[in-house]
């Protein structure tokens, strides 16, 4: 099913509003989800609405949060989300970080006590659109083995980075620190297909090709990805005085509980370093350089991070955003949720 940005936004907003979010907050979530779907990152788009609706309806997201923004130093601040919906809190915190970085050259804003905030590219892109560099990191529920371990400790702890070039040019990099998302394992299960032995481990910590034997995901690049996910947890959890490591709350264990997650935005103003004009020109040059690198066999062209998603977004703006039928049918139905996610543990079916 192809939908325009406006149609999809409206459907998501209406559903989340019916689940209990205010119209404002429902629209804030819809914007982040539609951004992901438009860029082809469907794992963090409208398919998440039913889970959010269930958590909202069961009280696991505060629908009337009292936000608190506190500057703790010239370039540092904490935005407390009171366990309101993560997308909205992270967005408001990024707005504050942008304002601060324009004045002080750099801003580090810790976002405390939020629920899942979706695709981090949304927040860092806002910084790049304001001629700033945006970095964002966040915690996620423990489902990844630390290198050499046989049980999960860290989450898929994503890292996003955006930098502006000339005109509309922009680098927009955004990744989980795991080889594959849990959704890919579910997809293999549904098709009864084996998975690569680089994705996940079984209960003994042995790499497995059987999607049904998966007990935890693997970090990217072994000990290096493990180090990165630890860094994300330190900066977005420990630094903000929040639960960390395997104490981070599970997405699906108890949907009546607030999640108390953390996120960290770092915004850097190039004007205070090499100067904005020079910085933007160099980013544009980097993008061109990368595109002109001789491609390896099997590749048409080297893309810079975010290039393919940006092209998809442009195309979808013209032709509509593709939404799978199940998700569309749920969005247009009268159902708020199907009680499908609660009490499933980290490895929900
Ligand atoms: P991915 O693997 O699809 O892409 C990762 C990065 O690689 C992107 O920046 C993409 O532009 C770049 N890329 C992909 N193919 C490329 C190519 N051929 N050439 C150049 N660059 C290329 O992303 P992943 O790891 O599956 O993450 C998806 C989303 O999940 C992200 O938006 C992330 O923020 C979100 N996420 C959110 C979490 C949360 O708790 N809020 C937890 C984990 C992930």
Tab-separated table of C-alpha atoms and ligand atoms in Angstrom:
chain	number	residue	atom	x	y	z
A	1	UNK	CA	0.000	0.000	0.000
A	2	UNK	CA	1.429	3.398	-1.026
A	3	UNK	CA	0.537	6.391	1.139
A	4	UNK	CA	1.485	10.034	1.026
A	5	UNK	CA	3.458	11.456	3.965
A	6	UNK	CA	0.328	13.325	5.045
A	7	UNK	CA	-1.941	10.258	4.905
A	8	UNK	CA	0.482	8.065	6.847
A	9	UNK	CA	1.112	10.781	9.450
A	10	UNK	CA	-2.619	11.222	9.960
A	11	UNK	CA	-3.280	7.474	10.381
A	12	UNK	CA	-0.481	7.071	12.946
A	13	UNK	CA	-1.490	10.205	14.803
A	14	UNK	CA	-5.136	9.132	15.032
A	15	UNK	CA	-4.255	5.654	16.326
A	16	UNK	CA	-1.838	6.908	18.984
A	17	UNK	CA	-4.276	9.607	20.020
A	18	UNK	CA	-6.979	6.939	20.479
A	19	UNK	CA	-4.504	4.874	22.528
A	20	UNK	CA	-4.166	7.817	24.935
A	21	UNK	CA	-1.443	10.197	23.698
A	22	UNK	CA	-2.305	13.860	23.347
A	23	UNK	CA	-2.707	15.043	19.761
A	24	UNK	CA	0.574	16.961	19.984
A	25	UNK	CA	2.554	14.007	21.221
A	26	UNK	CA	0.849	11.629	18.767
A	27	UNK	CA	1.881	13.939	15.935
A	28	UNK	CA	5.438	14.108	17.275
A	29	UNK	CA	5.737	10.311	17.225
A	30	UNK	CA	4.132	10.121	13.776
A	31	UNK	CA	6.744	12.518	12.355
A	32	UNK	CA	9.630	10.324	13.539
A	33	UNK	CA	8.008	7.094	12.296
A	34	UNK	CA	7.127	8.548	8.898
A	35	UNK	CA	10.706	9.850	8.568
A	36	UNK	CA	11.910	6.237	9.014
A	37	UNK	CA	9.389	4.710	6.600
A	38	UNK	CA	10.069	7.397	3.982
A	39	UNK	CA	13.788	6.543	4.154
A	40	UNK	CA	13.079	2.818	3.845
A	41	UNK	CA	13.934	2.064	7.506
A	42	UNK	CA	10.641	0.203	8.004
A	43	UNK	CA	11.906	-1.546	11.160
A	44	UNK	CA	11.441	1.830	12.908
A	45	UNK	CA	8.387	3.086	11.074
A	46	UNK	CA	4.635	2.509	11.229
A	47	UNK	CA	5.087	-1.177	12.073
A	48	UNK	CA	5.925	-0.035	15.634
A	49	UNK	CA	2.589	1.734	16.199
A	50	UNK	CA	0.752	-1.298	17.564
A	51	UNK	CA	3.464	-1.898	20.166
A	52	UNK	CA	3.454	1.777	21.195
A	53	UNK	CA	-0.370	1.804	21.341
A	54	UNK	CA	-0.334	-1.224	23.648
A	55	UNK	CA	2.296	0.297	25.937
A	56	UNK	CA	0.449	3.638	26.043
A	57	UNK	CA	-2.897	1.946	26.741
A	58	UNK	CA	-1.345	-0.129	29.552
A	59	UNK	CA	0.321	2.851	31.258
A	60	UNK	CA	3.949	2.063	30.315
A	61	UNK	CA	4.297	5.513	28.719
A	62	UNK	CA	3.351	8.641	30.649
A	63	UNK	CA	0.724	10.484	28.598
A	64	UNK	CA	0.832	13.651	30.705
A	65	UNK	CA	4.542	13.982	31.509
A	66	UNK	CA	6.060	17.049	33.120
A	67	UNK	CA	9.258	17.810	31.227
A	68	UNK	CA	12.172	19.459	32.990
A	69	UNK	CA	15.067	21.145	31.211
A	70	UNK	CA	18.027	22.063	33.354
A	71	UNK	CA	21.248	23.702	32.180
A	72	UNK	CA	24.042	22.178	34.262
A	73	UNK	CA	26.947	24.146	32.771
A	74	UNK	CA	27.759	26.519	29.868
A	75	UNK	CA	27.460	23.694	27.308
A	76	UNK	CA	25.728	20.909	29.221
A	77	UNK	CA	22.128	20.213	30.147
A	78	UNK	CA	19.721	17.510	31.184
A	79	UNK	CA	16.267	17.066	29.712
A	80	UNK	CA	14.103	14.920	31.958
A	81	UNK	CA	11.248	13.297	30.030
A	82	UNK	CA	9.232	11.974	32.997
A	83	UNK	CA	8.829	8.759	30.955
A	84	UNK	CA	6.824	10.512	28.270
A	85	UNK	CA	6.953	9.176	24.749
A	86	UNK	CA	10.648	9.039	23.731
A	87	UNK	CA	10.323	10.499	20.229
A	88	UNK	CA	8.842	13.732	21.555
A	89	UNK	CA	11.257	14.121	24.472
A	90	UNK	CA	14.328	13.403	22.332
A	91	UNK	CA	13.041	15.899	19.768
A	92	UNK	CA	12.526	18.690	22.319
A	93	UNK	CA	15.937	17.943	23.846
A	94	UNK	CA	17.541	18.218	20.378
A	95	UNK	CA	15.862	21.616	19.898
A	96	UNK	CA	17.490	22.778	23.141
A	97	UNK	CA	20.869	21.336	22.096
A	98	UNK	CA	20.652	23.181	18.772
A	99	UNK	CA	19.875	26.463	20.518
A	100	UNK	CA	22.781	26.007	22.939
A	101	UNK	CA	25.319	24.985	20.259
A	102	UNK	CA	24.482	28.086	18.231
A	103	UNK	CA	25.448	30.203	21.241
A	104	UNK	CA	28.275	28.216	22.830
A	105	UNK	CA	29.799	26.193	19.978
A	106	UNK	CA	28.982	22.839	21.513
A	107	UNK	CA	26.111	21.367	23.481
A	108	UNK	CA	25.778	18.061	25.261
A	109	UNK	CA	22.233	17.326	26.362
A	110	UNK	CA	21.440	14.188	28.326
A	111	UNK	CA	17.897	12.916	27.821
A	112	UNK	CA	16.724	11.096	30.928
A	113	UNK	CA	13.734	8.856	31.585
A	114	UNK	CA	12.210	8.253	28.185
A	115	UNK	CA	10.613	5.382	26.300
A	116	UNK	CA	11.839	4.127	22.906
A	117	UNK	CA	12.632	7.068	20.616
A	118	UNK	CA	12.794	5.341	17.211
A	119	UNK	CA	15.264	6.066	14.407
A	120	UNK	CA	17.971	8.413	15.695
A	121	UNK	CA	18.608	9.851	12.226
A	122	UNK	CA	15.515	12.029	12.771
A	123	UNK	CA	17.136	13.971	15.612
A	124	UNK	CA	20.622	14.419	14.157
A	125	UNK	CA	19.186	15.492	10.804
A	126	UNK	CA	17.541	18.432	12.581
A	127	UNK	CA	20.986	19.597	13.705
A	128	UNK	CA	22.422	19.282	10.187
A	129	UNK	CA	19.472	21.272	8.818
A	130	UNK	CA	20.561	24.056	11.180
A	131	UNK	CA	24.187	23.997	9.910
A	132	UNK	CA	25.383	22.010	12.907
A	133	UNK	CA	26.901	18.566	13.425
A	134	UNK	CA	24.561	16.224	15.288
A	135	UNK	CA	25.471	13.073	17.190
A	136	UNK	CA	22.989	10.986	19.139
A	137	UNK	CA	23.347	7.757	21.102
A	138	UNK	CA	20.822	5.780	23.111
A	139	UNK	CA	20.295	2.724	25.249
A	140	UNK	CA	18.157	-0.174	24.177
A	141	UNK	CA	17.046	-3.399	25.870
A	142	UNK	CA	19.695	-6.069	26.596
A	143	UNK	CA	19.808	-8.647	23.795
A	144	UNK	CA	23.474	-8.671	22.739
A	145	UNK	CA	26.362	-10.767	24.101
A	146	UNK	CA	29.453	-8.868	25.180
A	147	UNK	CA	32.420	-10.216	23.154
A	148	UNK	CA	33.213	-13.716	24.441
A	149	UNK	CA	30.010	-13.950	26.508
A	150	UNK	CA	27.200	-16.497	26.365
A	151	UNK	CA	24.437	-14.294	27.734
A	152	UNK	CA	23.092	-10.858	26.756
A	153	UNK	CA	24.297	-7.732	28.528
A	154	UNK	CA	23.984	-4.716	26.199
A	155	UNK	CA	21.274	-3.488	23.852
A	156	UNK	CA	21.538	-2.795	20.140
A	157	UNK	CA	22.676	0.688	21.286
A	158	UNK	CA	22.564	2.844	18.145
A	159	UNK	CA	24.845	5.694	17.073
A	160	UNK	CA	23.766	8.453	14.663
A	161	UNK	CA	25.809	11.239	13.077
A	162	UNK	CA	24.838	14.028	10.692
A	163	UNK	CA	26.901	16.771	9.052
A	164	UNK	CA	25.793	19.503	6.634
A	165	UNK	CA	27.340	20.168	3.229
A	166	UNK	CA	26.472	22.837	0.673
A	167	UNK	CA	22.779	23.321	-0.207
A	168	UNK	CA	20.878	20.130	0.548
A	169	UNK	CA	24.053	18.036	0.834
A	170	UNK	CA	24.224	16.063	4.037
A	171	UNK	CA	25.884	12.992	5.517
A	172	UNK	CA	23.413	11.062	7.657
A	173	UNK	CA	24.847	7.953	9.280
A	174	UNK	CA	22.728	5.913	11.680
A	175	UNK	CA	23.324	2.345	12.830
A	176	UNK	CA	22.643	-0.163	15.548
A	177	UNK	CA	25.869	-1.593	17.000
A	178	UNK	CA	24.698	-5.149	16.259
A	179	UNK	CA	25.342	-7.067	13.030
A	180	UNK	CA	21.615	-7.491	12.478
A	181	UNK	CA	18.403	-6.331	14.074
A	182	UNK	CA	16.219	-8.801	15.990
A	183	UNK	CA	13.595	-8.277	13.262
A	184	UNK	CA	15.878	-10.045	10.770
A	185	UNK	CA	15.928	-13.165	12.975
A	186	UNK	CA	12.127	-13.091	13.156
A	187	UNK	CA	11.981	-12.765	9.382
A	188	UNK	CA	14.214	-15.866	8.975
A	189	UNK	CA	12.011	-17.766	11.458
A	190	UNK	CA	8.877	-16.854	9.546
A	191	UNK	CA	10.436	-18.172	6.330
A	192	UNK	CA	12.128	-21.138	8.017
A	193	UNK	CA	15.448	-20.058	6.536
A	194	UNK	CA	18.926	-20.306	8.090
A	195	UNK	CA	20.726	-17.163	9.187
A	196	UNK	CA	24.367	-16.201	8.738
A	197	UNK	CA	26.557	-17.491	11.591
A	198	UNK	CA	27.827	-13.922	12.051
A	199	UNK	CA	24.508	-12.594	13.372
A	200	UNK	CA	23.726	-14.334	16.651
A	201	UNK	CA	24.606	-17.016	19.213
A	202	UNK	CA	22.744	-19.875	20.890
A	203	UNK	CA	22.396	-20.525	24.633
A	204	UNK	CA	26.052	-21.659	24.857
A	205	UNK	CA	27.355	-18.521	23.199
A	206	UNK	CA	28.154	-20.511	20.008
A	207	UNK	CA	27.452	-18.855	16.646
A	208	UNK	CA	24.293	-20.372	15.173
A	209	UNK	CA	22.654	-20.548	11.747
A	210	UNK	CA	19.345	-21.734	13.275
A	211	UNK	CA	17.079	-18.703	13.848
A	212	UNK	CA	15.045	-20.695	16.405
A	213	UNK	CA	18.180	-21.363	18.517
A	214	UNK	CA	19.107	-17.671	18.881
A	215	UNK	CA	19.646	-16.553	22.461
A	216	UNK	CA	21.418	-13.257	21.800
A	217	UNK	CA	22.668	-11.044	18.988
A	218	UNK	CA	26.328	-10.382	18.132
A	219	UNK	CA	27.970	-6.946	18.159
A	220	UNK	CA	29.407	-5.604	14.888
A	221	UNK	CA	33.120	-6.370	14.377
A	222	UNK	CA	33.581	-8.498	17.534
A	223	UNK	CA	35.338	-6.702	20.407
A	224	UNK	CA	35.238	-3.373	18.531
A	225	UNK	CA	31.455	-3.256	18.232
A	226	UNK	CA	31.220	-4.491	21.803
A	227	UNK	CA	33.384	-1.534	22.854
A	228	UNK	CA	31.155	0.870	20.923
A	229	UNK	CA	27.945	-0.423	22.504
A	230	UNK	CA	29.607	-0.120	25.909
A	231	UNK	CA	30.535	3.490	25.092
A	232	UNK	CA	26.898	4.213	24.154
A	233	UNK	CA	25.675	2.710	27.439
A	234	UNK	CA	28.214	4.722	29.473
A	235	UNK	CA	27.319	8.015	27.754
A	236	UNK	CA	23.540	7.617	27.566
A	237	UNK	CA	22.995	5.571	30.738
A	238	UNK	CA	25.717	5.685	33.396
A	239	UNK	CA	26.524	9.369	32.748
A	240	UNK	CA	22.856	10.268	33.345
A	241	UNK	CA	22.496	8.153	36.493
A	242	UNK	CA	20.178	5.649	34.807
A	243	UNK	CA	20.000	1.836	34.896
A	244	UNK	CA	22.770	0.407	32.673
A	245	UNK	CA	23.918	-2.854	31.024
A	246	UNK	CA	21.534	-5.731	31.644
A	247	UNK	CA	19.517	-3.590	34.101
A	248	UNK	CA	18.139	-1.540	31.193
A	249	UNK	CA	14.406	-2.256	30.971
A	250	UNK	CA	13.089	-4.681	28.383
A	251	UNK	CA	10.927	-3.482	25.526
A	252	UNK	CA	8.411	-6.302	25.887
A	253	UNK	CA	8.644	-7.653	29.446
A	254	UNK	CA	6.080	-5.540	31.269
A	255	UNK	CA	4.191	-2.968	29.251
A	256	UNK	CA	2.706	-1.346	32.370
A	257	UNK	CA	6.175	-0.192	33.537
A	258	UNK	CA	7.932	3.041	32.591
A	259	UNK	CA	11.197	2.351	30.772
A	260	UNK	CA	13.574	4.976	32.206
A	261	UNK	CA	15.842	4.912	29.127
A	262	UNK	CA	18.607	7.370	28.356
A	263	UNK	CA	19.835	9.159	25.245
A	264	UNK	CA	22.618	11.682	24.657
A	265	UNK	CA	22.686	14.429	22.034
A	266	UNK	CA	25.975	16.110	21.151
A	267	UNK	CA	25.747	19.107	18.842
A	268	UNK	CA	28.846	20.844	17.467
A	269	UNK	CA	28.876	24.205	15.700
A	270	UNK	CA	31.457	24.144	12.845
A	271	UNK	CA	31.625	27.947	13.019
A	272	UNK	CA	33.666	27.577	16.209
A	273	UNK	CA	36.204	25.283	14.523
A	274	UNK	CA	37.174	25.474	10.835
A	275	UNK	CA	34.303	27.890	10.043
A	276	UNK	CA	30.945	26.948	8.541
A	277	UNK	CA	31.698	27.788	4.899
A	278	UNK	CA	34.881	25.749	4.860
A	279	UNK	CA	33.257	22.872	6.751
A	280	UNK	CA	30.265	22.607	4.429
A	281	UNK	CA	32.453	22.776	1.319
A	282	UNK	CA	34.656	19.985	2.694
A	283	UNK	CA	31.641	17.795	3.512
A	284	UNK	CA	30.383	18.278	-0.045
A	285	UNK	CA	33.871	17.449	-1.335
A	286	UNK	CA	33.939	14.286	0.806
A	287	UNK	CA	30.599	13.194	-0.611
A	288	UNK	CA	31.870	13.748	-4.166
A	289	UNK	CA	35.202	12.025	-3.454
A	290	UNK	CA	33.418	8.963	-2.096
A	291	UNK	CA	31.054	8.776	-5.059
A	292	UNK	CA	34.074	8.940	-7.388
A	293	UNK	CA	36.008	6.112	-5.746
A	294	UNK	CA	36.458	3.199	-8.148
A	295	UNK	CA	33.725	0.678	-7.238
A	296	UNK	CA	34.610	-2.878	-6.262
A	297	UNK	CA	33.269	-5.788	-8.337
A	298	UNK	CA	29.514	-6.087	-7.750
A	299	UNK	CA	29.047	-2.390	-6.879
A	300	UNK	CA	27.850	0.345	-9.254
A	301	UNK	CA	29.084	3.182	-7.078
A	302	UNK	CA	30.394	3.928	-3.595
A	303	UNK	CA	27.626	5.711	-1.635
A	304	UNK	CA	28.210	8.012	1.319
A	305	UNK	CA	26.228	7.147	4.479
A	306	UNK	CA	22.585	8.142	4.102
A	307	UNK	CA	22.786	8.614	0.316
A	308	UNK	CA	20.574	5.671	-0.583
A	309	UNK	CA	17.992	6.513	2.104
A	310	UNK	CA	17.873	10.137	0.947
A	311	UNK	CA	17.283	9.016	-2.659
A	312	UNK	CA	14.522	6.676	-1.462
A	313	UNK	CA	12.960	9.508	0.536
A	314	UNK	CA	12.905	11.749	-2.542
A	315	UNK	CA	11.365	9.017	-4.663
A	316	UNK	CA	8.776	8.172	-1.990
A	317	UNK	CA	7.818	11.802	-1.756
A	318	UNK	CA	6.750	11.527	-5.410
A	319	UNK	CA	5.363	7.980	-5.538
A	320	UNK	CA	4.147	7.406	-1.986
A	321	UNK	CA	5.576	5.543	1.010
A	322	UNK	CA	5.266	1.771	0.904
A	323	UNK	CA	3.494	0.281	3.949
A	324	UNK	CA	2.902	-3.478	4.266
A	325	UNK	CA	-0.767	-4.525	4.182
A	326	UNK	CA	-0.854	-5.885	7.768
A	327	UNK	CA	0.359	-2.571	9.143
A	328	UNK	CA	-2.018	-0.553	6.955
A	329	UNK	CA	-4.999	-2.748	7.905
A	330	UNK	CA	-4.193	-2.282	11.592
A	331	UNK	CA	-3.866	1.487	11.164
A	332	UNK	CA	-7.255	1.849	9.477
A	333	UNK	CA	-9.000	-0.573	11.875
A	334	UNK	CA	-10.819	0.341	15.098
A	335	UNK	CA	-8.447	-1.886	17.088
A	336	UNK	CA	-6.161	-0.058	19.532
A	337	UNK	CA	-3.950	-3.089	20.115
A	338	UNK	CA	-4.150	-6.880	20.036
A	339	UNK	CA	-2.458	-7.583	23.381
A	340	UNK	CA	0.370	-9.018	21.314
A	341	UNK	CA	3.496	-7.654	22.985
A	342	UNK	CA	3.157	-7.714	26.780
A	343	UNK	CA	5.166	-10.229	28.842
A	344	UNK	CA	7.145	-11.544	25.901
A	345	UNK	CA	10.641	-10.913	27.303
A	346	UNK	CA	13.483	-9.496	25.213
A	347	UNK	CA	13.056	-12.027	22.427
A	348	UNK	CA	9.425	-11.339	21.531
A	349	UNK	CA	7.988	-13.429	18.718
B	1	LIG	P1	21.331	-0.070	8.511
B	1	LIG	O1	22.186	-1.276	8.665
B	1	LIG	O2	20.186	-0.150	7.582
B	1	LIG	O3	22.237	1.171	8.057
B	1	LIG	C1	23.346	1.579	8.824
B	1	LIG	C2	24.074	2.728	8.135
B	1	LIG	O4	24.769	2.244	6.986
B	1	LIG	C3	23.133	3.832	7.616
B	1	LIG	O5	23.681	5.079	7.928
B	1	LIG	C4	23.113	3.637	6.110
B	1	LIG	O6	22.984	4.871	5.433
B	1	LIG	C5	24.494	3.072	5.875
B	1	LIG	N1	24.519	2.215	4.681
B	1	LIG	C6	23.776	1.107	4.451
B	1	LIG	N2	24.088	0.580	3.251
B	1	LIG	C7	25.042	1.390	2.716
B	1	LIG	C8	25.786	1.382	1.513
B	1	LIG	N3	25.604	0.428	0.586
B	1	LIG	N4	26.680	2.357	1.300
B	1	LIG	C9	26.882	3.324	2.219
B	1	LIG	N5	26.219	3.385	3.385
B	1	LIG	C10	25.322	2.430	3.622
B	1	LIG	O7	20.798	0.432	9.936
B	1	LIG	P2	20.493	-0.426	11.251
B	1	LIG	O8	21.756	-0.696	11.973
B	1	LIG	O9	19.641	-1.602	10.880
B	1	LIG	O10	19.619	0.614	12.096
B	1	LIG	C11	18.296	0.942	11.678
B	1	LIG	C12	17.657	1.976	12.574
B	1	LIG	O11	17.407	1.416	13.833
B	1	LIG	C13	18.484	3.243	12.857
B	1	LIG	O12	17.665	4.338	12.510
B	1	LIG	C14	18.715	3.234	14.358
B	1	LIG	O13	18.734	4.513	14.966
B	1	LIG	C15	17.515	2.438	14.811
B	1	LIG	N6	17.694	1.837	16.133
B	1	LIG	C16	17.037	2.417	17.178
B	1	LIG	C17	17.130	1.879	18.439
B	1	LIG	C18	16.431	2.527	19.591
B	1	LIG	O14	16.395	1.933	20.659
B	1	LIG	N7	15.886	3.704	19.457
B	1	LIG	C19	17.919	0.649	18.688
B	1	LIG	C20	18.591	0.152	17.527
B	1	LIG	C21	18.465	0.719	16.281
